[in-house]
Structure formats: structure tokens, C-alpha cells
Amino acid sequence: MKSVLIIDAQPMFLEYLREKLTEEKIQVETADSERDALPKLISILPDLIIVDIKSSLHDLDDFFKKKAADLNGNRIPVIVTGPVIAKEEVAGLVEFGVIKYFARPVKFDIFFEAVGRVLHTPFAIDTTPSVMDIHLNGDVIFVEIAMALNSEKLAILKYRISEIIDANKIKTPKIVLMLTSLSLSFVDGYNLEILFQNLTADTRVSKRNIKVLSLDSITKEFIEGHSNLAEIQVVTNLSEVLSSLVGVENSSSGSVQDVITDKILSATSADVGSVEIKFSSDGDLDDDTVLKSLGINRIAIVDDESGVRKYISEVFSTINVESVLFASGNEFIAQLDKNKFDLVFLDIYMPGLSGLDVLNYLKSKNNTIPVIVYSQLAQKEYIMKALSLGAKSYLIKPQPEQALIHKTLEVLNARK
């Protein structure tokens, strides 16, 4: 049986690796420190060593030198994951048998391709483009999934949820699962099984404290068809669960929107995740050259909620795209002739001119500026009307930042 020695890996990363390797009948040995690593290396002589460096290459200097000096150990290939380092430092690892260095966040399709080449074992990796964001606000863990269900990202949910509960000492954890930008069918049943198995894996999470926001009937039908999930509530409107989970009454649409902005789209605790599931197909969304290459420099954000305007503006400011904010459709139209925009994010329900009125105006003027509708209105008639008036896409609020950028890329690529 082939074997792998994993050294100094952070808990969630270790468990994910152990699960993937064990599926392929590969024996996994672990070492928690440099002192423990060398005796294990010599005793088991693994086919591959995977080293996870937490902060500095110097943490494992002594181990690498002793490995190189050992007649049996020096031939064993090493794959290293760690922080971003200079190319010169990576080159200096070759003499110690390091064949690949993966800077975090690790792109796992390429990572397991490298592992598979060493072990002569092909790994089946789901690279379906998907956005998954997990963050904590108070004692509520928000899990947002957009675009599609990716089995690799779903598999790590159980580790991430347990990690968040442990790190923040949460006594009664609550989970809000948001599936607001997915179009599922019966073929997604397998991934839904994985999703809910991992969502409910930690025994500290009571199913009655899990709420699912989904506009898709498939999700509701799936949960209703599994008696063990009967306590999980599925809703189509986030305000339905706010009072029970985050202490906000349903009486004011303004207060609900404030909670969506302040609690759902932001975290109150530092990110404690030890690993991020990422693939080469995800692209580097923190690099503004992707959007710049598509000719986007300036966007308009038309929404009567100041929190929403600020949120979208901050998302695009991280990739150096300028935002101009408008509190109403009237303000936007009044300034349209004086400004050039590459894209518009447009709400539907606003005082004065509605988003549909704005779309109708743009159509009457033969203005082809791409518009993404970003609204809480989920009724089919609004979606179809907006698209018939020329909107390029329709997103239901709220969405994680990566979903906003992915949708922007999708719309602008379609325009080319």
C-alpha cells in the first residue's frame, strides 16, 4: 500500500487531505512537529511527504537538512504548502527533494494532480465553478453558496463549521444556509446529500437551528423527502428567519435590510479558516487585471438602501473599480448623460422611478449599458419583466462578494 506522511498540517487541512487520500486506499501517517517527523520518516519510508508550513520556511530547516543527509530519506519527494514566498526561496528547496511548492490558498485541482503523479494514482476532483463563503456573526454561521454545488467545497463544510465553533467557543451554534443564486435539478441530488451530511455532521448543531434560504423547489423537496432533516426550515424570504436567529423583528423593511448588510454580509469574528478550497478555474478574483481586460473602470450602483450601495462599492473598490452611488432611479437618469458607466447594479423597488422604470427608459433611448438587477424581489414576473426590458442578469439579495464579481465577469464576457 502506498503511504503519505503529512507534517505539521493545520487540523482542517489535515482532515481534508486524509479523507481524499484514504478514498484512494493510500495510507496516511501524520507528524505534529519537526521532532516527530524524522523518526516517522525513517520508520515508514513513505512514498510522498506533504509539509504544511504555517508561517516561515525556517520552521523546518533542521528537518529538511536531516532528511537530505539520510540515505533512504533523501530520495523521498516532498510537496510543500505555505505562505507566498520569493521564487529564490522556492528554488532553494529543490536540494531537499521538494518537487512542488503551493502558496496558499492552494488550488486543489493542481495540488492533487501533482500528488497523483508522484503516487501514480489519478484523483477525481470536482472543479465545477462555485462560490462558497462561510463567516460568523454572533453565534450564527452563515454559509453562502452561489453558481453551483461543488462536491470538494461541500466536503470541507463539516471541518470548517467545527473549526468555527471550537475557535469561538459557541455553545448553541446556529446556521443559515443561503442558496439564492442556484438553479438545481434532480441530478444535483448527490451533491445535496453531501451538503446536508456535512452541514449536520457536528453533533453540537441542532437541526432545528438550521435555516435554509432557497428559491429553488428542488432543495425544499429534497429536505421534505428525508425524515432525518425534518426539523430544518426552508424559507424563500430571509426576513422570515431573522427574528428567531439574530433577534430582529419583521416589522420594518429598513431594519431587515440593515441586518442583512450588517450581519449576513459581514463577519464579527476574524476568519479562523485554516484552508480555502480553490481551483485554477476559479481565477484570481483579487487581481483587478481580469476586469480591466474586459474594459471595466466605472460602475453605477442604483439602490435606495445606503448599506447595499456601500457594500457593492466596497466589493469593487478592492479590485480598483470606481463606483458612483445613486439613491434613486431619478438621480441616476438625471446624471446619465454626464457620466460614462461600464456596468449598472440596479435595485427594482425604489421610491420615485423603480428599477423597471429605469430599464424602460434605457431601452427607449437605445442605451446598451449592461445592467445587473440586484433586488430582494424574487417573484418570477419581476425577473421576466426585467430581462425583457434588457437587464443582462438578475440576482436575488444578498450575495457574497465573489458572486457579484463572477456575475460581472459573466455579463461582460457575454458582451465581447
PDB file of N, CA and C in Angstrom, residues 125-159:
ATOM      1  N   ILE A 125     -11.350  14.995  -9.060  1.00  0.00           N
ATOM      2  CA  ILE A 125     -11.569  16.275  -8.411  1.00  0.00           C
ATOM      3  C   ILE A 125     -12.696  17.020  -9.129  1.00  0.00           C
ATOM      4  N   ASP A 126     -13.702  17.433  -8.366  1.00  0.00           N
ATOM      5  CA  ASP A 126     -14.798  18.223  -8.914  1.00  0.00           C
ATOM      6  C   ASP A 126     -14.328  19.675  -9.038  1.00  0.00           C
ATOM      7  N   THR A 127     -14.228  20.167 -10.265  1.00  0.00           N
ATOM      8  CA  THR A 127     -13.766  21.547 -10.491  1.00  0.00           C
ATOM      9  C   THR A 127     -14.899  22.457 -10.972  1.00  0.00           C
ATOM     10  N   THR A 128     -16.130  22.058 -10.712  1.00  0.00           N
ATOM     11  CA  THR A 128     -17.277  22.883 -11.093  1.00  0.00           C
ATOM     12  C   THR A 128     -17.145  24.289 -10.501  1.00  0.00           C
ATOM     13  N   PRO A 129     -17.195  25.338 -11.324  1.00  0.00           N
ATOM     14  CA  PRO A 129     -17.105  26.704 -10.779  1.00  0.00           C
ATOM     15  C   PRO A 129     -18.194  26.957  -9.740  1.00  0.00           C
ATOM     16  N   SER A 130     -17.788  27.329  -8.562  1.00  0.00           N
ATOM     17  CA  SER A 130     -18.731  27.519  -7.459  1.00  0.00           C
ATOM     18  C   SER A 130     -18.155  28.531  -6.480  1.00  0.00           C
ATOM     19  N   VAL A 131     -19.032  29.291  -5.852  1.00  0.00           N
ATOM     20  CA  VAL A 131     -18.616  30.238  -4.822  1.00  0.00           C
ATOM     21  C   VAL A 131     -19.191  29.762  -3.499  1.00  0.00           C
ATOM     22  N   MET A 132     -18.329  29.588  -2.495  1.00  0.00           N
ATOM     23  CA  MET A 132     -18.800  29.253  -1.154  1.00  0.00           C
ATOM     24  C   MET A 132     -18.113  30.154  -0.147  1.00  0.00           C
ATOM     25  N   ASP A 133     -18.911  30.876   0.613  1.00  0.00           N
ATOM     26  CA  ASP A 133     -18.383  31.762   1.637  1.00  0.00           C
ATOM     27  C   ASP A 133     -18.966  31.349   2.981  1.00  0.00           C
ATOM     28  N   ILE A 134     -18.110  31.252   4.001  1.00  0.00           N
ATOM     29  CA  ILE A 134     -18.557  30.894   5.347  1.00  0.00           C
ATOM     30  C   ILE A 134     -18.045  31.949   6.308  1.00  0.00           C
ATOM     31  N   HIS A 135     -18.955  32.575   7.052  1.00  0.00           N
ATOM     32  CA  HIS A 135     -18.496  33.528   8.052  1.00  0.00           C
ATOM     33  C   HIS A 135     -19.422  33.515   9.261  1.00  0.00           C
ATOM     34  N   LEU A 136     -18.927  34.065  10.347  1.00  0.00           N
ATOM     35  CA  LEU A 136     -19.632  34.043  11.621  1.00  0.00           C
ATOM     36  C   LEU A 136     -20.054  35.450  12.015  1.00  0.00           C
ATOM     37  N   ASN A 137     -21.293  35.579  12.475  1.00  0.00           N
ATOM     38  CA  ASN A 137     -21.734  36.828  13.074  1.00  0.00           C
ATOM     39  C   ASN A 137     -22.493  36.464  14.345  1.00  0.00           C
ATOM     40  N   GLY A 138     -21.927  36.858  15.501  1.00  0.00           N
ATOM     41  CA  GLY A 138     -22.503  36.434  16.770  1.00  0.00           C
ATOM     42  C   GLY A 138     -22.353  34.944  16.928  1.00  0.00           C
ATOM     43  N   ASP A 139     -23.473  34.239  17.124  1.00  0.00           N
ATOM     44  CA  ASP A 139     -23.420  32.778  17.198  1.00  0.00           C
ATOM     45  C   ASP A 139     -24.046  32.136  15.967  1.00  0.00           C
ATOM     46  N   VAL A 140     -24.211  32.933  14.901  1.00  0.00           N
ATOM     47  CA  VAL A 140     -24.804  32.430  13.661  1.00  0.00           C
ATOM     48  C   VAL A 140     -23.723  32.248  12.599  1.00  0.00           C
ATOM     49  N   ILE A 141     -23.644  31.037  12.062  1.00  0.00           N
ATOM     50  CA  ILE A 141     -22.699  30.742  10.981  1.00  0.00           C
ATOM     51  C   ILE A 141     -23.462  30.860   9.663  1.00  0.00           C
ATOM     52  N   PHE A 142     -23.037  31.786   8.825  1.00  0.00           N
ATOM     53  CA  PHE A 142     -23.670  31.988   7.523  1.00  0.00           C
ATOM     54  C   PHE A 142     -22.876  31.242   6.457  1.00  0.00           C
ATOM     55  N   VAL A 143     -23.555  30.365   5.733  1.00  0.00           N
ATOM     56  CA  VAL A 143     -22.942  29.617   4.639  1.00  0.00           C
ATOM     57  C   VAL A 143     -23.629  30.049   3.356  1.00  0.00           C
ATOM     58  N   GLU A 144     -22.883  30.682   2.469  1.00  0.00           N
ATOM     59  CA  GLU A 144     -23.448  31.181   1.222  1.00  0.00           C
ATOM     60  C   GLU A 144     -22.845  30.404   0.050  1.00  0.00           C
ATOM     61  N   ILE A 145     -23.701  29.824  -0.775  1.00  0.00           N
ATOM     62  CA  ILE A 145     -23.237  29.058  -1.930  1.00  0.00           C
ATOM     63  C   ILE A 145     -23.909  29.623  -3.172  1.00  0.00           C
ATOM     64  N   ALA A 146     -23.110  29.929  -4.183  1.00  0.00           N
ATOM     65  CA  ALA A 146     -23.635  30.505  -5.419  1.00  0.00           C
ATOM     66  C   ALA A 146     -23.047  29.779  -6.621  1.00  0.00           C
ATOM     67  N   MET A 147     -23.682  29.952  -7.743  1.00  0.00           N
ATOM     68  CA  MET A 147     -23.295  29.421  -9.048  1.00  0.00           C
ATOM     69  C   MET A 147     -23.622  27.931  -9.192  1.00  0.00           C
ATOM     70  N   ALA A 148     -23.042  27.082  -8.331  1.00  0.00           N
ATOM     71  CA  ALA A 148     -23.261  25.633  -8.451  1.00  0.00           C
ATOM     72  C   ALA A 148     -22.816  24.950  -7.169  1.00  0.00           C
ATOM     73  N   LEU A 149     -23.138  23.665  -7.044  1.00  0.00           N
ATOM     74  CA  LEU A 149     -22.690  22.855  -5.916  1.00  0.00           C
ATOM     75  C   LEU A 149     -21.429  22.106  -6.325  1.00  0.00           C
ATOM     76  N   ASN A 150     -20.332  22.390  -5.644  1.00  0.00           N
ATOM     77  CA  ASN A 150     -19.055  21.719  -5.917  1.00  0.00           C
ATOM     78  C   ASN A 150     -18.786  20.743  -4.771  1.00  0.00           C
ATOM     79  N   SER A 151     -18.657  19.457  -5.080  1.00  0.00           N
ATOM     80  CA  SER A 151     -18.549  18.436  -4.034  1.00  0.00           C
ATOM     81  C   SER A 151     -17.302  18.603  -3.178  1.00  0.00           C
ATOM     82  N   GLU A 152     -16.211  19.139  -3.751  1.00  0.00           N
ATOM     83  CA  GLU A 152     -14.989  19.337  -2.967  1.00  0.00           C
ATOM     84  C   GLU A 152     -15.214  20.430  -1.909  1.00  0.00           C
ATOM     85  N   LYS A 153     -15.833  21.517  -2.316  1.00  0.00           N
ATOM     86  CA  LYS A 153     -16.082  22.596  -1.371  1.00  0.00           C
ATOM     87  C   LYS A 153     -17.120  22.179  -0.327  1.00  0.00           C
ATOM     88  N   LEU A 154     -18.094  21.370  -0.749  1.00  0.00           N
ATOM     89  CA  LEU A 154     -19.088  20.879   0.202  1.00  0.00           C
ATOM     90  C   LEU A 154     -18.463  19.935   1.223  1.00  0.00           C
ATOM     91  N   ALA A 155     -17.479  19.152   0.785  1.00  0.00           N
ATOM     92  CA  ALA A 155     -16.859  18.165   1.672  1.00  0.00           C
ATOM     93  C   ALA A 155     -16.150  18.804   2.855  1.00  0.00           C
ATOM     94  N   ILE A 156     -15.692  20.027   2.677  1.00  0.00           N
ATOM     95  CA  ILE A 156     -14.915  20.670   3.748  1.00  0.00           C
ATOM     96  C   ILE A 156     -15.818  21.406   4.745  1.00  0.00           C
ATOM     97  N   LEU A 157     -17.126  21.450   4.464  1.00  0.00           N
ATOM     98  CA  LEU A 157     -18.046  22.159   5.345  1.00  0.00           C
ATOM     99  C   LEU A 157     -17.985  21.658   6.784  1.00  0.00           C
ATOM    100  N   LYS A 158     -17.982  20.338   6.966  1.00  0.00           N
ATOM    101  CA  LYS A 158     -18.027  19.805   8.326  1.00  0.00           C
ATOM    102  C   LYS A 158     -16.799  20.205   9.129  1.00  0.00           C
ATOM    103  N   TYR A 159     -15.651  20.268   8.467  1.00  0.00           N
ATOM    104  CA  TYR A 159     -14.427  20.669   9.162  1.00  0.00           C
ATOM    105  C   TYR A 159     -14.467  22.158   9.493  1.00  0.00           C
TER     106      TYR A 159
END
